[in-house]
DNA sequence: GCTGAGTGCTTGCAATAGTTAGCAATGGCG
DNA sequence: CGCCATTGCTAACTATTGCAAGCACTCAGC
């Protein structure tokens, strides 16, 4: 359990608490956790569960996802875009389709990090049709897994 | 800790495992968790931490977030129509990339409307790699899984 | 028949999460 | 000054997670 680095989490929580100008005990009470435990969390002595993080986030009026990111439960990609969350939450997609979409999304973002300009080229038009077809056809492939 | 409803999580993991056609021991081994514990998780007797969920998800080749949703760590509040708006609102993507993503997304959904909730098969793993490659290198024409 | 490999589960236990009771320090007020 | 309220933390404890050792069962091969 100590494998995850939670030092940032505690500092982050204390920081948010100080910004909100509430005491440790007040936050613990409104979060529904014991104040010694919150103290331990802030000092990095404990690694709280996601449920505790939810409670703390709610009491701090911040998103639980922000604390998950700090705790290493969620990747930082959830901090700055709604696309991954929306894709993951879409029940009309299979898990594999979600993975495919997210990987395409991330490769797009990597592209744009390297060349931020956004010229539309005919090559990209072709990639559009090709990507759609490729995603549809592999179902017919024989399984060797 | 027992406040979160984790019955769906265990069924979901077993379902994904069966779809992947691997035994409980095989999954436990590749996930790096003990097989009795995985058995307990699948039967809903234990509520695993996010770190364990990460390990299981990785071994199942699905996203950790999918398991977080099942475990109640992430909300399903993202809804089933958040993807288009999230994609369109993502400023890190070009307009063309947004179109590509949305068209793939919509073709996925059409697929699932015709044959709903097909369980993930190892064949779809190949589709993931192929679709990602096609999107990244649109000038290549050869697509052999 | 037996043996070996694989299967999922039982049981007991160690480690860690999270709580309770209480301490020491600080600040405000009479 | 003393008293009270608030503060964050300590130490002991309880509850739960996650693991190791092993069981009972199935199946295939001899």
XYZ file of N, CA, C and O (backbone and C1' of nucleotides) in Angstrom, chain D:
210
model
P -0.313 33.705 34.573
O -1.092 34.331 35.714
C -0.943 34.185 37.094
C -2.330 34.283 37.653
C -3.228 33.136 37.188
O -3.203 32.116 38.177
C -4.315 35.235 36.852
P -3.371 30.578 37.726
O -4.952 30.515 37.492
C -5.815 30.857 38.557
C -7.247 30.828 38.046
C -7.626 29.485 37.440
O -8.946 29.163 37.846
C -7.837 31.199 35.801
P -9.487 27.636 37.510
O -10.375 27.908 36.219
C -11.418 28.874 36.290
C -12.058 29.060 34.927
C -12.337 27.743 34.197
O -13.707 27.714 33.845
C -11.162 29.251 32.781
P -14.372 26.320 33.389
O -14.485 26.572 31.820
C -15.101 27.775 31.353
C -14.786 27.977 29.888
C -14.969 26.728 29.035
O -15.983 26.974 28.079
C -12.906 27.819 28.544
P -16.537 25.738 27.195
O -15.885 26.064 25.771
C -15.957 27.393 25.265
C -15.045 27.531 24.068
C -15.126 26.354 23.089
O -15.330 26.855 21.782
C -12.874 26.745 23.722
P -15.584 25.785 20.620
O -14.167 25.733 19.901
C -13.519 26.966 19.564
C -12.082 26.710 19.194
C -11.883 25.556 18.208
O -11.393 26.058 16.988
C -10.289 25.505 19.979
P -11.212 25.042 15.769
O -9.706 24.585 15.904
C -8.658 25.563 15.832
C -7.340 24.922 16.202
C -7.066 23.606 15.492
O -6.397 23.860 14.274
C -6.393 23.557 17.809
P -6.359 22.689 13.191
O -5.177 21.732 13.663
C -3.859 22.260 13.789
C -2.947 21.248 14.454
C -2.836 19.918 13.702
O -1.467 19.559 13.608
C -3.481 19.524 15.947
P -1.027 18.159 12.877
O -0.752 17.206 14.121
C 0.174 17.651 15.126
C 0.112 16.726 16.310
C 0.381 15.252 15.978
O 1.561 14.839 16.658
C -1.512 15.510 17.416
P 2.135 13.325 16.436
O 1.662 12.572 17.747
C 2.053 13.073 19.024
C 1.627 12.097 20.102
C 1.997 10.644 19.820
O 2.546 10.091 21.008
C -0.332 10.833 20.209
P 3.313 8.666 20.984
O 2.194 7.651 21.498
C 1.558 7.901 22.736
C 0.414 6.929 22.945
C 0.722 5.491 22.512
O 0.292 4.615 23.540
C -1.261 6.220 21.484
P 0.664 3.050 23.535
O -0.780 2.380 23.532
C -1.764 2.833 24.457
C -3.137 2.427 23.992
C -3.273 0.957 23.602
O -4.412 0.415 24.246
C -4.080 2.342 21.861
P -4.694 -1.195 24.164
O -5.880 -1.241 23.094
C -7.061 -0.473 23.331
C -7.862 -0.335 22.057
C -8.191 -1.664 21.379
O -9.563 -1.979 21.611
C -7.605 0.068 19.820
P -10.157 -3.388 21.080
O -10.833 -2.975 19.694
C -11.808 -1.932 19.665
C -12.279 -1.709 18.233
C -12.752 -2.967 17.511
O -13.923 -2.631 16.783
C -11.025 -1.940 16.267
P -14.725 -3.761 16.025
O -14.296 -3.476 14.513
C -14.526 -2.189 13.965
C -14.102 -2.156 12.506
C -14.560 -3.362 11.694
O -15.058 -2.881 10.447
C -12.193 -3.144 11.563
P -15.678 -3.894 9.403
O -14.516 -3.969 8.312
C -13.974 -2.747 7.806
C -12.748 -3.036 6.967
C -12.938 -4.153 5.942
O -12.668 -3.622 4.666
C -10.906 -4.432 7.146
P -12.787 -4.556 3.378
O -11.268 -4.616 2.898
C -10.539 -3.403 2.778
C -9.055 -3.678 2.635
C -8.665 -4.525 1.422
O -7.459 -3.984 0.894
C -7.862 -5.544 3.384
P -7.094 -4.222 -0.636
O -6.197 -5.541 -0.579
C -4.850 -5.421 -0.150
C -4.283 -6.781 0.160
C -4.404 -7.834 -0.946
O -3.089 -8.148 -1.404
C -4.908 -8.742 1.187
P -2.736 -9.563 -2.194
O -2.214 -10.535 -1.054
C -1.204 -10.051 -0.167
C -0.671 -11.189 0.681
C -0.332 -12.446 -0.114
O 0.911 -12.948 0.345
C -1.947 -12.946 1.566
P 1.652 -14.178 -0.466
O 1.567 -15.388 0.566
C 2.033 -15.195 1.882
C 1.779 -16.442 2.706
C 2.158 -17.749 2.017
O 2.731 -18.612 2.990
C -0.160 -17.770 2.535
P 3.414 -20.019 2.551
O 2.310 -21.088 2.991
C 1.879 -21.102 4.343
C 0.749 -22.080 4.522
C 0.951 -23.420 3.800
O 0.684 -24.470 4.725
C -1.149 -22.494 3.233
P 0.895 -26.043 4.273
O -0.588 -26.465 3.841
C -1.658 -26.186 4.734
C -2.983 -26.325 4.022
C -3.171 -27.648 3.257
O -4.190 -28.394 3.889
C -4.031 -25.767 2.080
P -4.499 -29.942 3.496
O -6.028 -29.847 3.014
C -6.943 -29.064 3.776
C -8.215 -28.859 2.979
C -8.681 -30.115 2.249
O -10.029 -30.406 2.595
C -8.550 -28.243 0.748
P -10.599 -31.879 2.318
O -11.473 -31.663 1.004
C -12.503 -30.678 1.022
C -13.050 -30.489 -0.387
C -13.316 -31.797 -1.135
O -14.575 -31.693 -1.775
C -11.873 -30.430 -2.409
P -15.228 -33.029 -2.418
O -15.134 -32.720 -3.983
C -15.689 -31.502 -4.487
C -15.065 -31.157 -5.821
C -15.102 -32.285 -6.848
O -16.155 -32.022 -7.784
C -13.047 -31.030 -6.890
P -16.480 -33.127 -8.866
O -15.567 -32.691 -10.103
C -15.660 -31.365 -10.606
C -14.689 -31.192 -11.757
C -14.745 -32.318 -12.799
O -14.891 -31.739 -14.087
C -12.511 -31.959 -12.069
P -15.268 -32.704 -15.287
O -13.871 -32.910 -16.032
C -13.090 -31.758 -16.349
C -11.707 -32.175 -16.806
C -11.696 -33.380 -17.748
O -10.997 -33.033 -18.932
C -10.132 -33.671 -15.981
P -11.044 -34.027 -20.158
O -9.516 -34.452 -20.320
C -8.522 -33.460 -20.210
C -7.158 -34.104 -20.088
C -6.955 -35.306 -21.014
O -5.663 -35.224 -21.578
C -6.587 -35.955 -18.768
P -5.250 -36.255 -22.740
O -4.157 -37.187 -22.060
C -3.052 -36.597 -21.398
C -2.318 -37.647 -20.589
C -2.084 -38.966 -21.346
O -0.729 -39.345 -21.206
C -3.125 -39.392 -19.268
P -0.170 -40.583 -22.068
O 0.011 -41.734 -20.965
C 0.851 -41.487 -19.847
C 0.678 -42.571 -18.824
C 0.805 -43.989 -19.406
O 1.820 -44.699 -18.705
C -1.126 -43.785 -18.035
